[in-house]
PDB file of C-alpha atoms in Angstrom:
ATOM      1  CA  MET M 187       3.590  63.679  11.017  1.00 50.00           C
ATOM      2  CA  ILE M 188       0.515  65.746  10.862  1.00 45.00           C
ATOM      3  CA  GLN M 189       1.216  67.067  14.346  1.00 54.00           C
ATOM      4  CA  LEU M 190       4.141  69.049  12.552  1.00 50.00           C
ATOM      5  CA  TYR M 191       1.790  71.126  10.462  1.00 45.00           C
ATOM      6  CA  GLN M 192      -0.307  71.941  13.446  1.00 49.00           C
ATOM      7  CA  LYS M 193       2.672  73.914  15.226  1.00 70.00           C
ATOM      8  CA  ILE M 194       4.580  76.902  13.885  1.00 86.00           C
ATOM      9  CA  THR M 195       7.141  76.405  16.378  1.00 87.00           C
ATOM     10  CA  GLN M 196       8.291  73.088  15.003  1.00 89.00           C
ATOM     11  CA  LEU M 197       8.405  74.475  11.628  1.00 90.00           C
ATOM     12  CA  ILE M 198      10.650  77.366  12.774  1.00 93.00           C
ATOM     13  CA  ILE M 199      12.913  74.871  14.598  1.00 95.00           C
ATOM     14  CA  LEU M 200      12.865  72.442  11.598  1.00 95.00           C
ATOM     15  CA  GLU M 201      13.849  75.257   9.081  1.00 94.00           C
ATOM     16  CA  LEU M 202      17.154  75.728  11.178  1.00 96.00           C
ATOM     17  CA  PHE M 203      18.048  72.001  10.145  1.00 97.00           C
ATOM     18  CA  ILE M 204      16.585  72.460   6.638  1.00 96.00           C
ATOM     19  CA  LYS M 205      19.011  75.321   5.955  1.00 93.00           C
ATOM     20  CA  ASN M 206      22.071  73.449   7.498  1.00 93.00           C
ATOM     21  CA  PRO M 207      21.398  69.821   7.195  1.00 93.00           C
ATOM     22  CA  TYR M 208      24.730  68.776   8.142  1.00 94.00           C
ATOM     23  CA  GLU M 209      25.363  71.001  11.094  1.00 96.00           C
ATOM     24  CA  ARG M 210      25.129  69.580  14.543  1.00 97.00           C
ATOM     25  CA  TYR M 211      23.632  71.799  17.202  1.00 98.00           C
ATOM     26  CA  TYR M 212      23.270  71.845  21.104  1.00 97.00           C
ATOM     27  CA  LEU M 213      19.818  72.517  22.363  1.00 97.00           C
ATOM     28  CA  ARG M 214      20.950  75.814  24.024  1.00 97.00           C
ATOM     29  CA  GLU M 215      22.763  76.833  20.655  1.00 98.00           C
ATOM     30  CA  ALA M 216      19.560  76.382  18.572  1.00 97.00           C
ATOM     31  CA  SER M 217      17.709  78.125  21.265  1.00 97.00           C
ATOM     32  CA  ARG M 218      20.176  81.028  21.090  1.00 98.00           C
ATOM     33  CA  ILE M 219      19.917  81.131  17.347  1.00 97.00           C
ATOM     34  CA  LEU M 220      16.279  81.041  17.121  1.00 96.00           C
ATOM     35  CA  GLU M 221      15.661  83.262  20.108  1.00 94.00           C
ATOM     36  CA  ILE M 222      13.181  80.445  21.458  1.00 94.00           C
ATOM     37  CA  SER M 223      13.087  79.185  25.064  1.00 95.00           C
ATOM     38  CA  PRO M 224      15.443  76.115  25.534  1.00 97.00           C
ATOM     39  CA  MET M 225      12.102  74.244  27.050  1.00 96.00           C
ATOM     40  CA  THR M 226      10.013  75.034  23.910  1.00 94.00           C
ATOM     41  CA  VAL M 227      12.994  73.956  21.531  1.00 96.00           C
ATOM     42  CA  LYS M 228      13.346  70.609  23.618  1.00 96.00           C
ATOM     43  CA  ARG M 229       9.780  69.742  23.280  1.00 95.00           C
ATOM     44  CA  ALA M 230      10.083  70.489  19.500  1.00 95.00           C
ATOM     45  CA  LEU M 231      13.162  68.509  19.127  1.00 97.00           C
ATOM     46  CA  ASP M 232      11.830  65.583  20.930  1.00 97.00           C
ATOM     47  CA  MET M 233       8.699  65.618  18.518  1.00 95.00           C
ATOM     48  CA  LEU M 234      10.948  66.005  15.355  1.00 96.00           C
ATOM     49  CA  VAL M 235      13.323  63.146  16.479  1.00 98.00           C
ATOM     50  CA  LYS M 236      10.421  60.969  17.220  1.00 97.00           C
ATOM     51  CA  GLU M 237       9.149  61.698  13.695  1.00 96.00           C
ATOM     52  CA  ARG M 238      12.763  60.872  12.503  1.00 97.00           C
ATOM     53  CA  LEU M 239      12.913  64.256  10.606  1.00 97.00           C
ATOM     54  CA  ILE M 240      15.857  64.942  13.254  1.00 98.00           C
ATOM     55  CA  ILE M 241      18.833  62.882  14.768  1.00 98.00           C
ATOM     56  CA  ARG M 242      19.700  62.917  18.216  1.00 98.00           C
ATOM     57  CA  GLU M 243      23.310  62.085  18.852  1.00 96.00           C
ATOM     58  CA  GLU M 244      25.630  61.684  22.036  1.00 94.00           C
ATOM     59  CA  PHE M 245      28.985  63.101  21.809  1.00 86.00           C
ATOM     60  CA  LYS M 246      31.310  63.261  24.848  1.00 87.00           C
ATOM     61  CA  ASN M 247      28.163  63.592  27.331  1.00 89.00           C
ATOM     62  CA  GLN M 248      26.890  66.234  25.216  1.00 93.00           C
ATOM     63  CA  ILE M 249      23.488  65.913  23.157  1.00 97.00           C
ATOM     64  CA  LEU M 250      23.667  67.176  19.609  1.00 98.00           C
ATOM     65  CA  TYR M 251      21.011  67.448  16.983  1.00 98.00           C
ATOM     66  CA  LYS M 252      21.172  67.474  13.018  1.00 97.00           C
ATOM     67  CA  GLY M 253      18.893  66.899  10.167  1.00 97.00           C
ATOM     68  CA  ASN M 254      18.125  63.395   9.075  1.00 98.00           C
ATOM     69  CA  MET M 255      19.562  63.567   5.601  1.00 97.00           C
ATOM     70  CA  GLU M 256      18.781  59.589   5.269  1.00 96.00           C
ATOM     71  CA  SER M 257      14.836  60.430   5.876  1.00 97.00           C
ATOM     72  CA  SER M 258      13.118  60.858   2.583  1.00 96.00           C
ATOM     73  CA  VAL M 259      10.421  63.039   4.284  1.00 96.00           C
ATOM     74  CA  PHE M 260      13.015  65.323   5.652  1.00 97.00           C
ATOM     75  CA  LYS M 261      14.846  65.549   2.142  1.00 96.00           C
ATOM     76  CA  HIS M 262      11.132  66.160   0.434  1.00 96.00           C
ATOM     77  CA  LEU M 263      10.713  68.743   2.935  1.00 96.00           C
ATOM     78  CA  LYS M 264      13.953  70.383   2.067  1.00 96.00           C
ATOM     79  CA  VAL M 265      13.220  70.382  -1.571  1.00 97.00           C
ATOM     80  CA  THR M 266       9.845  71.844  -0.781  1.00 96.00           C
ATOM     81  CA  TYR M 267      11.683  74.847   1.050  1.00 95.00           C
ATOM     82  CA  ASN M 268      14.257  75.237  -1.806  1.00 96.00           C
ATOM     83  CA  LEU M 269      11.663  75.543  -4.247  1.00 96.00           C
ATOM     84  CA  ALA M 270       9.627  78.086  -1.649  1.00 94.00           C
ATOM     85  CA  TRP M 271      12.835  79.728  -1.415  1.00 94.00           C
ATOM     86  CA  LEU M 272      13.274  80.169  -5.221  1.00 96.00           C
ATOM     87  CA  GLU M 273       9.659  81.367  -5.688  1.00 95.00           C
ATOM     88  CA  GLU M 274      10.096  84.084  -3.312  1.00 93.00           C
ATOM     89  CA  LYS M 275      12.940  85.085  -5.222  1.00 94.00           C
ATOM     90  CA  ASN M 276      10.960  85.338  -8.520  1.00 95.00           C
ATOM     91  CA  ILE M 277      13.703  83.354 -10.183  1.00 95.00           C
ATOM     92  CA  VAL M 278      11.214  82.093 -13.023  1.00 95.00           C
ATOM     93  CA  ASP M 279      10.133  85.621 -13.740  1.00 94.00           C
ATOM     94  CA  HIS M 280      13.696  87.051 -13.766  1.00 93.00           C
ATOM     95  CA  LEU M 281      14.830  84.338 -16.284  1.00 92.00           C
ATOM     96  CA  LYS M 282      11.795  84.681 -18.496  1.00 92.00           C
ATOM     97  CA  GLU M 283      12.623  88.382 -18.725  1.00 90.00           C
ATOM     98  CA  ASN M 284      16.355  87.719 -19.464  1.00 89.00           C
ATOM     99  CA  LEU M 285      16.080  84.703 -21.947  1.00 89.00           C
ATOM    100  CA  ALA M 286      14.163  85.208 -24.918  1.00 86.00           C
ATOM    101  CA  GLY M 287      12.003  82.264 -26.059  1.00 90.00           C
ATOM    102  CA  LEU M 288      12.413  80.261 -22.762  1.00 93.00           C
ATOM    103  CA  SER M 289      10.620  76.837 -23.289  1.00 94.00           C
ATOM    104  CA  SER M 290      12.027  75.107 -20.518  1.00 96.00           C
ATOM    105  CA  LEU M 291      13.678  75.839 -17.059  1.00 97.00           C
ATOM    106  CA  VAL M 292      14.693  72.756 -14.932  1.00 98.00           C
ATOM    107  CA  LEU M 293      16.517  72.957 -11.527  1.00 98.00           C
ATOM    108  CA  TYR M 294      18.966  70.156 -11.064  1.00 97.00           C
ATOM    109  CA  GLY M 295      21.848  68.995  -8.936  1.00 96.00           C
ATOM    110  CA  SER M 296      21.827  69.049  -5.027  1.00 95.00           C
ATOM    111  CA  PHE M 297      19.216  72.023  -4.764  1.00 96.00           C
ATOM    112  CA  ALA M 298      16.691  69.772  -6.776  1.00 97.00           C
ATOM    113  CA  LYS M 299      17.541  66.523  -4.610  1.00 96.00           C
ATOM    114  CA  GLY M 300      17.461  68.210  -1.123  1.00 95.00           C
ATOM    115  CA  GLU M 301      21.096  67.497  -0.635  1.00 94.00           C
ATOM    116  CA  ASN M 302      22.445  71.057  -0.576  1.00 93.00           C
ATOM    117  CA  ASP M 303      23.793  73.062   2.293  1.00 88.00           C
ATOM    118  CA  GLU M 304      24.584  76.768   2.659  1.00 85.00           C
ATOM    119  CA  ASN M 305      27.641  76.513   0.524  1.00 88.00           C
ATOM    120  CA  SER M 306      25.854  74.670  -2.364  1.00 91.00           C
ATOM    121  CA  ASP M 307      25.554  76.191  -5.706  1.00 93.00           C
ATOM    122  CA  ILE M 308      22.284  76.234  -7.643  1.00 96.00           C
ATOM    123  CA  ASP M 309      22.121  74.372 -11.011  1.00 96.00           C
ATOM    124  CA  PHE M 310      19.531  75.406 -13.794  1.00 96.00           C
ATOM    125  CA  LEU M 311      19.141  74.178 -17.355  1.00 96.00           C
ATOM    126  CA  ALA M 312      17.412  76.527 -19.709  1.00 95.00           C
ATOM    127  CA  ILE M 313      16.274  75.742 -23.169  1.00 95.00           C
ATOM    128  CA  SER M 314      15.610  78.921 -25.015  1.00 93.00           C
ATOM    129  CA  SER M 315      15.583  79.998 -28.629  1.00 89.00           C
ATOM    130  CA  SER M 316      18.113  82.534 -27.856  1.00 80.00           C
ATOM    131  CA  ALA M 317      21.063  80.740 -26.198  1.00 64.00           C
ATOM    132  CA  LYS M 318      23.352  83.750 -26.007  1.00 66.00           C
ATOM    133  CA  LYS M 319      25.250  83.744 -22.889  1.00 61.00           C
ATOM    134  CA  ARG M 320      25.305  86.926 -21.051  1.00 61.00           C
ATOM    135  CA  ASP M 321      25.222  88.162 -17.506  1.00 64.00           C
ATOM    136  CA  ILE M 322      21.638  87.768 -16.125  1.00 80.00           C
ATOM    137  CA  GLY M 323      22.459  88.722 -12.666  1.00 85.00           C
ATOM    138  CA  LEU M 324      21.596  85.393 -10.916  1.00 89.00           C
ATOM    139  CA  MET M 325      24.111  85.973  -8.212  1.00 88.00           C
ATOM    140  CA  ASP M 326      22.416  89.399  -7.402  1.00 88.00           C
ATOM    141  CA  VAL M 327      19.132  87.800  -7.442  1.00 91.00           C
ATOM    142  CA  LEU M 328      19.943  84.980  -5.404  1.00 92.00           C
ATOM    143  CA  GLY M 329      22.905  85.764  -3.148  1.00 90.00           C
ATOM    144  CA  ARG M 330      24.720  82.642  -4.100  1.00 91.00           C
ATOM    145  CA  GLU M 331      26.579  80.702  -6.637  1.00 93.00           C
ATOM    146  CA  THR M 332      24.748  79.662  -9.635  1.00 93.00           C
ATOM    147  CA  SER M 333      25.405  77.503 -12.595  1.00 93.00           C
ATOM    148  CA  LEU M 334      23.101  78.287 -15.540  1.00 93.00           C
ATOM    149  CA  THR M 335      23.428  76.254 -18.720  1.00 93.00           C
ATOM    150  CA  VAL M 336      21.608  77.801 -21.569  1.00 93.00           C
ATOM    151  CA  LEU M 337      21.061  75.739 -24.471  1.00 93.00           C
ATOM    152  CA  LYS M 338      18.936  75.944 -27.951  1.00 94.00           C
ATOM    153  CA  PRO M 339      16.515  73.054 -28.432  1.00 94.00           C
ATOM    154  CA  ALA M 340      18.831  71.489 -31.318  1.00 94.00           C
ATOM    155  CA  GLU M 341      21.930  72.062 -28.685  1.00 94.00           C
ATOM    156  CA  TRP M 342      19.774  70.195 -26.174  1.00 95.00           C
ATOM    157  CA  LYS M 343      19.160  67.277 -28.488  1.00 95.00           C
ATOM    158  CA  GLU M 344      22.778  67.156 -29.211  1.00 95.00           C
ATOM    159  CA  GLN M 345      23.856  67.199 -25.677  1.00 93.00           C
ATOM    160  CA  ALA M 346      21.401  64.346 -24.779  1.00 93.00           C
ATOM    161  CA  LYS M 347      23.129  61.974 -27.462  1.00 94.00           C
ATOM    162  CA  LYS M 348      26.738  63.152 -26.289  1.00 95.00           C
ATOM    163  CA  ASN M 349      26.213  63.351 -22.537  1.00 94.00           C
ATOM    164  CA  LYS M 350      23.764  60.656 -21.457  1.00 94.00           C
ATOM    165  CA  ALA M 351      24.359  60.821 -17.950  1.00 95.00           C
ATOM    166  CA  PHE M 352      23.635  64.531 -17.749  1.00 95.00           C
ATOM    167  CA  TYR M 353      20.423  64.085 -19.954  1.00 95.00           C
ATOM    168  CA  ILE M 354      19.332  61.225 -17.737  1.00 95.00           C
ATOM    169  CA  ASP M 355      20.091  63.246 -14.451  1.00 95.00           C
ATOM    170  CA  ILE M 356      18.062  66.387 -15.841  1.00 96.00           C
ATOM    171  CA  ILE M 357      15.147  64.056 -17.071  1.00 96.00           C
ATOM    172  CA  THR M 358      15.033  62.007 -13.921  1.00 95.00           C
ATOM    173  CA  GLU M 359      15.943  63.982 -10.971  1.00 95.00           C
ATOM    174  CA  GLY M 360      15.512  67.543 -12.300  1.00 97.00           C
ATOM    175  CA  ILE M 361      12.526  69.659 -11.225  1.00 98.00           C
ATOM    176  CA  VAL M 362      10.673  71.643 -14.188  1.00 98.00           C
ATOM    177  CA  LEU M 363      10.281  75.318 -12.936  1.00 98.00           C
ATOM    178  CA  PHE M 364       8.863  76.572 -16.045  1.00 97.00           C
ATOM    179  CA  GLY M 365       7.521  75.004 -19.433  1.00 96.00           C
ATOM    180  CA  THR M 366       7.679  71.222 -20.086  1.00 93.00           C
ATOM    181  CA  ARG M 367      10.538  68.595 -19.182  1.00 94.00           C
ATOM    182  CA  PRO M 368      13.019  68.691 -22.102  1.00 93.00           C
ATOM    183  CA  VAL M 369      12.646  65.077 -23.022  1.00 92.00           C
ATOM    184  CA  VAL M 370      14.199  64.426 -26.332  1.00 88.00           C
ATOM    185  CA  GLY M 371      12.180  62.226 -28.792  1.00 75.00           C
TER     186      GLY M 371
END
């Protein structure tokens, strides 16, 4: 696994599969998309297959590669990539500017679990003293569908009682982007 961090080419190739984990790619197709020579891509893919981050499949005498969504390491790398992408988009600062009294911001759903693809929306829970719902331009900032649930602390406490499954998902699977984990006492 340590070899992965020593070669930038492997990371570039791995990024293709992290962004599109459910897509299957032929060697030459990946080479063309990434503008990297087929032999370099082949060596990198062989190493990623050996590390069990990528799956090699044979289909009608053709070899295809795809992300290994069964690998916890791959999923954690995907979550790390997702978080770095959100950081690059300055999403926390944008929401702090647009939501008065923001005390907690939690990423949840497929994006937090590393199960998202290019069509997945991004789910956020914001606990804020001002839970006024207004357009804060998340689609403009992120360039994809988002779901922002904004609740006052008292509303979150009530939600925790009414919708236990949602509450447990936020507490156990959610990733705190700002503030503290919104545990109801």
